[in-house]
Short mmCIF file of C-alpha atoms and ligand atoms in Angstrom, two decimals:
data_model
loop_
_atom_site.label_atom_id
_atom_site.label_comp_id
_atom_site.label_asym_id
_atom_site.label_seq_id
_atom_site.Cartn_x
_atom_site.Cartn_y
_atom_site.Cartn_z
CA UNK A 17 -10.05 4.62 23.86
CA UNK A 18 -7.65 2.21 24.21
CA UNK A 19 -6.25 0.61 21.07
CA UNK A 20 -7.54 -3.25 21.44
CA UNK A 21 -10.62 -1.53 21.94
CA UNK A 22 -10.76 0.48 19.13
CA UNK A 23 -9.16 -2.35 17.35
CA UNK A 24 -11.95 -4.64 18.31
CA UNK A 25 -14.78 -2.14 17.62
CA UNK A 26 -13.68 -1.58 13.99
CA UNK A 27 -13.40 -4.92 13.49
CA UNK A 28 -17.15 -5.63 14.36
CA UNK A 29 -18.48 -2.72 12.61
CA UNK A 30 -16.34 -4.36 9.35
CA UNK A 31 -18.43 -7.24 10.14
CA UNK A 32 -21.63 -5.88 10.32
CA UNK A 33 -21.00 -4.20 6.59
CA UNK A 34 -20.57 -7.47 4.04
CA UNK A 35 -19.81 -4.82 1.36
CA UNK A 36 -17.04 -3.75 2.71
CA UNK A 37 -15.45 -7.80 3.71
CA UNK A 38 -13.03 -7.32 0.71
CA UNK A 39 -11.44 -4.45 2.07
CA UNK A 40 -11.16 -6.01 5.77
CA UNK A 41 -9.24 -8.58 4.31
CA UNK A 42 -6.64 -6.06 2.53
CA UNK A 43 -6.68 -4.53 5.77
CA UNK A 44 -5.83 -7.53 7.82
CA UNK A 45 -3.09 -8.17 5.05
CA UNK A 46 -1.65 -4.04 5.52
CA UNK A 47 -1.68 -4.38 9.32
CA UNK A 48 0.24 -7.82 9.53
CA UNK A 49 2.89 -8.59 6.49
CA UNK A 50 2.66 -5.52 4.93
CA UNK A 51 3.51 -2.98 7.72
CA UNK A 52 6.14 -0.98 6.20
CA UNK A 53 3.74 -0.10 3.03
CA UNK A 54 2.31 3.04 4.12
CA UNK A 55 5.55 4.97 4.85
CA UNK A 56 7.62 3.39 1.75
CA UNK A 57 9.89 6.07 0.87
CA UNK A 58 8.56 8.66 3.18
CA UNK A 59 11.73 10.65 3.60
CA UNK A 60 12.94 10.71 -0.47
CA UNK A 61 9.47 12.12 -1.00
CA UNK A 62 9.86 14.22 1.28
CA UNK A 63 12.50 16.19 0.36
CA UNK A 64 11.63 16.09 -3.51
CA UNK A 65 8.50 17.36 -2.49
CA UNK A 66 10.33 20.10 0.16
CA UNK A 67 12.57 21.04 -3.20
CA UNK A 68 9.26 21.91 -5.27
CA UNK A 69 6.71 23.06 -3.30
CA UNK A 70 4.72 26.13 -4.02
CA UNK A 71 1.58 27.65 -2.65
CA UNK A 72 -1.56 26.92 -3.50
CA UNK A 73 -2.31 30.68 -5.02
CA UNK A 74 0.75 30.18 -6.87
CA UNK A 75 0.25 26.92 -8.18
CA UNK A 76 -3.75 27.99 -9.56
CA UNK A 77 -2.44 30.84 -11.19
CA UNK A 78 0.60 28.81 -13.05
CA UNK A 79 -1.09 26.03 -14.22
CA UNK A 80 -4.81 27.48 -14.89
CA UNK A 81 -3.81 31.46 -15.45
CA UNK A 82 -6.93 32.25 -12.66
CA UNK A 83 -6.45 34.50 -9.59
CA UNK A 84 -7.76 32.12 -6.85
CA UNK A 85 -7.54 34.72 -4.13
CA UNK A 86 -11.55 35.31 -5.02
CA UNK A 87 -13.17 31.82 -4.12
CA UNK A 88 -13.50 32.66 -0.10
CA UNK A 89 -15.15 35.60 -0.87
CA UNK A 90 -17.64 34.49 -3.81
CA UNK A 91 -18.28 31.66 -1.62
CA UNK A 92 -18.38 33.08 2.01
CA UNK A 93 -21.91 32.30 2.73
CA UNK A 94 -21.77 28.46 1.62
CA UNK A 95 -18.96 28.18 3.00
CA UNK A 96 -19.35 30.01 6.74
CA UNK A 97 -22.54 27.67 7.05
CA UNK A 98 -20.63 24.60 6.24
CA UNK A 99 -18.19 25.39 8.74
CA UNK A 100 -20.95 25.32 11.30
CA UNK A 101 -22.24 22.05 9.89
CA UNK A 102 -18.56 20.46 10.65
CA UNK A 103 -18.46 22.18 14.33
CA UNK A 104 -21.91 20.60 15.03
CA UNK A 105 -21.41 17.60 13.44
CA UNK A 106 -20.91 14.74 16.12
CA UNK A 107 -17.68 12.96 14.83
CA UNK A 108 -14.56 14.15 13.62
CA UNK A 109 -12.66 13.87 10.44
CA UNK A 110 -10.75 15.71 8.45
CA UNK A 111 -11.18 19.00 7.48
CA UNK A 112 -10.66 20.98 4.17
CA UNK A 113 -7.56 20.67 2.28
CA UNK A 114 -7.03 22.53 -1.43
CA UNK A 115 -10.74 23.68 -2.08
CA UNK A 116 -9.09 26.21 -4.16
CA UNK A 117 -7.22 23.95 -6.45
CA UNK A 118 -10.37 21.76 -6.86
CA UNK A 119 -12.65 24.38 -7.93
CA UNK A 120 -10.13 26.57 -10.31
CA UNK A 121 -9.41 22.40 -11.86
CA UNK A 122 -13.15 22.11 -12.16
CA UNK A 123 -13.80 25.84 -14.29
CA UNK A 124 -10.07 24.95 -15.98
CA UNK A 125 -11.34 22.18 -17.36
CA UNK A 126 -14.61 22.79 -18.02
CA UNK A 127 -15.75 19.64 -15.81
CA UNK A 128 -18.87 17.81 -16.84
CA UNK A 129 -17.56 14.80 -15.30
CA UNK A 130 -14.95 14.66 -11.88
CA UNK A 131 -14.11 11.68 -9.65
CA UNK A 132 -12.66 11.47 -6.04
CA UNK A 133 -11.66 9.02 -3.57
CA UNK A 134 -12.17 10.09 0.24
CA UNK A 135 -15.33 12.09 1.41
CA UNK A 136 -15.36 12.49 5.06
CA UNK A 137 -17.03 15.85 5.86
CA UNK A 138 -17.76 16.37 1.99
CA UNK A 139 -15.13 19.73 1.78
CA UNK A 140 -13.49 18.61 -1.58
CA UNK A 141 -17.09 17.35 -2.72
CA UNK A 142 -18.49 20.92 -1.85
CA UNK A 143 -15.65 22.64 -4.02
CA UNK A 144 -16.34 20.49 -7.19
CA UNK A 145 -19.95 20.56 -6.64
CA UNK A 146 -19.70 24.59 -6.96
CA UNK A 147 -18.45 24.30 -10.30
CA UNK A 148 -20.16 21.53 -11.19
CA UNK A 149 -23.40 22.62 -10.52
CA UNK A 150 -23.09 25.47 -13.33
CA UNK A 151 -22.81 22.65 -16.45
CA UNK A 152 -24.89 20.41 -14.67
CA UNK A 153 -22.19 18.39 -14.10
CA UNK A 154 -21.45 15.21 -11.87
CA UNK A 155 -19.33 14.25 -9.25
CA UNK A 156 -18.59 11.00 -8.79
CA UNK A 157 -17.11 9.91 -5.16
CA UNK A 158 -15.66 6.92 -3.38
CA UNK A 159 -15.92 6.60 0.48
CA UNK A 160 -15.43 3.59 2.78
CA UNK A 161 -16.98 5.54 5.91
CA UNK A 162 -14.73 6.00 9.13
CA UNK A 163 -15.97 2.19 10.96
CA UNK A 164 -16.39 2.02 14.77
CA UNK A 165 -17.44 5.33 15.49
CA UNK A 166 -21.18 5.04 13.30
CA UNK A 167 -19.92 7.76 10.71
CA UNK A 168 -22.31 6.87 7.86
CA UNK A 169 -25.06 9.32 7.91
CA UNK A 170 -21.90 12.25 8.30
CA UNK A 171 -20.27 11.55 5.16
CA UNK A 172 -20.70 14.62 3.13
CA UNK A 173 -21.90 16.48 6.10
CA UNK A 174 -21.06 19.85 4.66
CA UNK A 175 -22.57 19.37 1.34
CA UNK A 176 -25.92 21.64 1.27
CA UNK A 177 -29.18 19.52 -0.11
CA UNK A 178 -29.67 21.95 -3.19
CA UNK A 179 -26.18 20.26 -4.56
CA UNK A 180 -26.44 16.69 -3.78
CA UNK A 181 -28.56 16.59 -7.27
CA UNK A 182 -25.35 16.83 -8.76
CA UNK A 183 -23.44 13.99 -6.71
CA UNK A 184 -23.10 10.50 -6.59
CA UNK A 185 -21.79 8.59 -3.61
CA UNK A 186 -20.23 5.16 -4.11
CA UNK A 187 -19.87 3.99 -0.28
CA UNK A 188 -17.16 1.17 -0.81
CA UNK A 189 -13.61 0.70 -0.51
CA UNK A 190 -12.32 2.40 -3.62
CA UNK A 191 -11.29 -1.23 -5.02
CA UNK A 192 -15.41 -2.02 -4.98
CA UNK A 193 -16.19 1.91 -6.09
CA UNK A 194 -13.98 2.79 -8.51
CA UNK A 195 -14.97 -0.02 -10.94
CA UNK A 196 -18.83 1.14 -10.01
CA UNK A 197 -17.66 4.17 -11.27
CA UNK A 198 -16.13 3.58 -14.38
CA UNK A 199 -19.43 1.68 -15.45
CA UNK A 200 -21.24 4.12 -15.41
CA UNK A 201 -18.73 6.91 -17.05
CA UNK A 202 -15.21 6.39 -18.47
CA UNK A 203 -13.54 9.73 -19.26
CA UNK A 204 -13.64 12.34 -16.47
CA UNK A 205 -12.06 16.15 -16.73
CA UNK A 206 -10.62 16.59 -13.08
CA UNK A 207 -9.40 13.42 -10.49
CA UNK A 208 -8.89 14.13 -7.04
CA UNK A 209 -7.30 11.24 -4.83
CA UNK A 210 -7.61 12.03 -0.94
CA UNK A 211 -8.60 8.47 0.55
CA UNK A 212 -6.70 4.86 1.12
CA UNK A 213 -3.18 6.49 2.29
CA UNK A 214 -1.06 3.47 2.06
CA UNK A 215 1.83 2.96 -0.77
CA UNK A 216 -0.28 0.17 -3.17
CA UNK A 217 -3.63 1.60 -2.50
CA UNK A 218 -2.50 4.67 -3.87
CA UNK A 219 -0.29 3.04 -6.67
CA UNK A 220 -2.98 1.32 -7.70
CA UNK A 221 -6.11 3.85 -7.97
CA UNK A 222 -3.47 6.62 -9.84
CA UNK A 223 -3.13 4.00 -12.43
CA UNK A 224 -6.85 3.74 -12.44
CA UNK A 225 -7.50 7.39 -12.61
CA UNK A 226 -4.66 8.25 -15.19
CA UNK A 227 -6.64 5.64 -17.58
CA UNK A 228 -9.87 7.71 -17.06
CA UNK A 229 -8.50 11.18 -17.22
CA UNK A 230 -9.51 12.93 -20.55
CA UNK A 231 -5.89 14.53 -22.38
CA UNK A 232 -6.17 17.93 -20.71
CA UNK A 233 -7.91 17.17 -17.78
CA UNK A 234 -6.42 17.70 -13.93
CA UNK A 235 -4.99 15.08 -11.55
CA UNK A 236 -4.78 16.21 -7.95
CA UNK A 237 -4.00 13.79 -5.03
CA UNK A 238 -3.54 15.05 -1.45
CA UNK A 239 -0.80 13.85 1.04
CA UNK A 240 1.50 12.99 -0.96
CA UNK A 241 4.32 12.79 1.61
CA UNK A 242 3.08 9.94 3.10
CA UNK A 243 5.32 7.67 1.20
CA UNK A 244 6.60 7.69 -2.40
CA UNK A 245 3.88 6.46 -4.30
CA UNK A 246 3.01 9.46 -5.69
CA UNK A 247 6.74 10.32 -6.74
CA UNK A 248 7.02 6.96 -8.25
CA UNK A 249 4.01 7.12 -10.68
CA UNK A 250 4.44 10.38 -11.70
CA UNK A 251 8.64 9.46 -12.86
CA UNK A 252 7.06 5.97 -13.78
CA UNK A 253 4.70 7.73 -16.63
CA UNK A 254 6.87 10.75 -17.11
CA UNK A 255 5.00 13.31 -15.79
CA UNK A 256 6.04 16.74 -14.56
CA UNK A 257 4.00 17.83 -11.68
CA UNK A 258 3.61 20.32 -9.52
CA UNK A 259 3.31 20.15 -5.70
CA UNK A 260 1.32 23.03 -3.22
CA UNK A 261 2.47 22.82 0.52
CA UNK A 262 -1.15 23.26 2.29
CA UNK A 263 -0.30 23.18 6.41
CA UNK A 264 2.93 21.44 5.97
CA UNK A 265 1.07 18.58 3.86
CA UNK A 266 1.74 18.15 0.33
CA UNK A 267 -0.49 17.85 -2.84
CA UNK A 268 -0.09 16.74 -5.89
CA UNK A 269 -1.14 18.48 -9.00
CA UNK A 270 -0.70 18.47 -13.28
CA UNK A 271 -2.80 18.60 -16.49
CA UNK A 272 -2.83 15.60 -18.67
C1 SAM B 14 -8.91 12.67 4.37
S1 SAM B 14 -10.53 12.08 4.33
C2 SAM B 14 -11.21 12.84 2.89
C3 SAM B 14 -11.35 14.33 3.01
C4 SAM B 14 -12.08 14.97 1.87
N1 SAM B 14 -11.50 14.69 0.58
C5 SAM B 14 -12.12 16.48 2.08
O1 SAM B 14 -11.32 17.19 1.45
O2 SAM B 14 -12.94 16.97 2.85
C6 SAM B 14 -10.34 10.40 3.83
C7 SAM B 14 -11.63 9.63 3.62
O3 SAM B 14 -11.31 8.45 2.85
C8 SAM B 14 -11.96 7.33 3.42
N2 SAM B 14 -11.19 6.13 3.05
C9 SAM B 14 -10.07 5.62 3.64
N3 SAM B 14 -9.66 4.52 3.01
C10 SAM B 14 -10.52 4.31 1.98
C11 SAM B 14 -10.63 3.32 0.94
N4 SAM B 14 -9.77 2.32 0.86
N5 SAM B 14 -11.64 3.43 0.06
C12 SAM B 14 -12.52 4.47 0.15
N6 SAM B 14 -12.48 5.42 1.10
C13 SAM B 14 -11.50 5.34 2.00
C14 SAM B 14 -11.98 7.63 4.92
O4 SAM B 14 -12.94 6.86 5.59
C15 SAM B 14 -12.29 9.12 4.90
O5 SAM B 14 -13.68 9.34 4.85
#
């Protein structure tokens, strides 16, 4: 598809969603004076995050003490059939990033209550939804579909219908979600950012998190080599984090 095209049809299927005019407009802003936001100190990131980066096996067994190398196999069946879900599924999105580090956060901590930003397929949702499921926990998430190719009824895809007792799905632009959220519970044991990737959408929801993450409870953002946003807060508030290199991508990960 050509890119005035695809330009054009997100544009109309923004218009067709009222919920979601505020974000259009922060869009409109990112796309015209802001350009240079998302990749604002890509490259110091970068190699801060090159200079720390430790596997994902590694990085569960540091900061929780658990051996993570048994989730694929406890899980095998759940997760072999959502795999087939995502190959039938219609549209593409991303696929699963740290399920490892999401789970081992959610039995860490205990989690009654976890947020996330970013859905797509539901892979992240599915890994905090195992855990949860055993406290009778919730999981709260934020997810402005993907607009202009009718993704809607996909979000959460892979989730399987016995869990989705356990989940609540805010579909807004986190800016709309997140205060939904926080309504209706204020202290959460595990955050997990994966959505808006630009330098002030992410500045701004870790802030948000941070304020709602119990003392002892687990931060984890994904990409956080796209700019320096993530570097920033974390020397901003003081925190020492550590980062897992998942398919040359980086995450971000620390206890409160
Ligand atoms: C990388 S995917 C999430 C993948 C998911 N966490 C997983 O592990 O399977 C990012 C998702 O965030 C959504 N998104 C992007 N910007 C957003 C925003 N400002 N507010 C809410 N969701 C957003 C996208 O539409 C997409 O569904």
């Amino acid at each position: 598809m050509g890119e005035l095209k695809r330009v054009f049809k997100t544009f109309v299927a923004y218009l067709k969603r009222p919920d979601l005019y505020p974000e259009l407009g922060r869009k409109i802003l990112k796309n015209t004076v802001n350009r240079n936001n998302a990749f604002k100190g890509k490259e110091k990131t970068n190699s801060w995050a090159r200079s720390k980066a430790i596997s994902q096996k590694e990085a569960v067994f540091n900061l929780f003490r658990i051996d993570a190398s048994t989730f694929k196999t406890q899980y095998k069946d759940v997760l072999d059939k959502a795999a087939q879900k995502e190959k039938e599924c219609p549209i593409k999105m991303g696929g699963p990033g740290a399920l490892e580090l999401i789970y081992y956060a959610c039995e860490f901590s205990e989690g009654k209550n976890v947020v996330e930003t970013g859905v797509a397929y539901g892979w992240s949702s599915l890994a905090s939804l195992l855990s949860l499921e055993k406290r009778n926990g919730t999981l709260y998430s934020s997810d402005m579909p993907y607009l202009g190719q009718n993704g809607d009824q996909y979000v959460g895809y892979v989730v399987p219908e016995d869990l989705k007792k356990y989940w609540k799905l805010f579909r807004f632009a986190d800016k709309e979600s997140l205060p939904k959220i926080f309504n209706e519970n204020q202290v959460f044991d595990v955050v997990h950012y994966d959505s808006d990737k630009s330098y002030n959408g992410m500045f701004w929801a870790y802030n948000q998190l941070y304020t709602h993450l119990r003392s002892g409870g687990v931060f984890i953002s994904d990409d956080i080599g796209d700019n320096s946003a993530y570097q920033d807060f974390c020397e901003k508030n003081d925190i020492d984090t550590t980062i897992v290199e998942i398919d040359g991508k980086y995450v971000g990960v620390f206890i409160k």
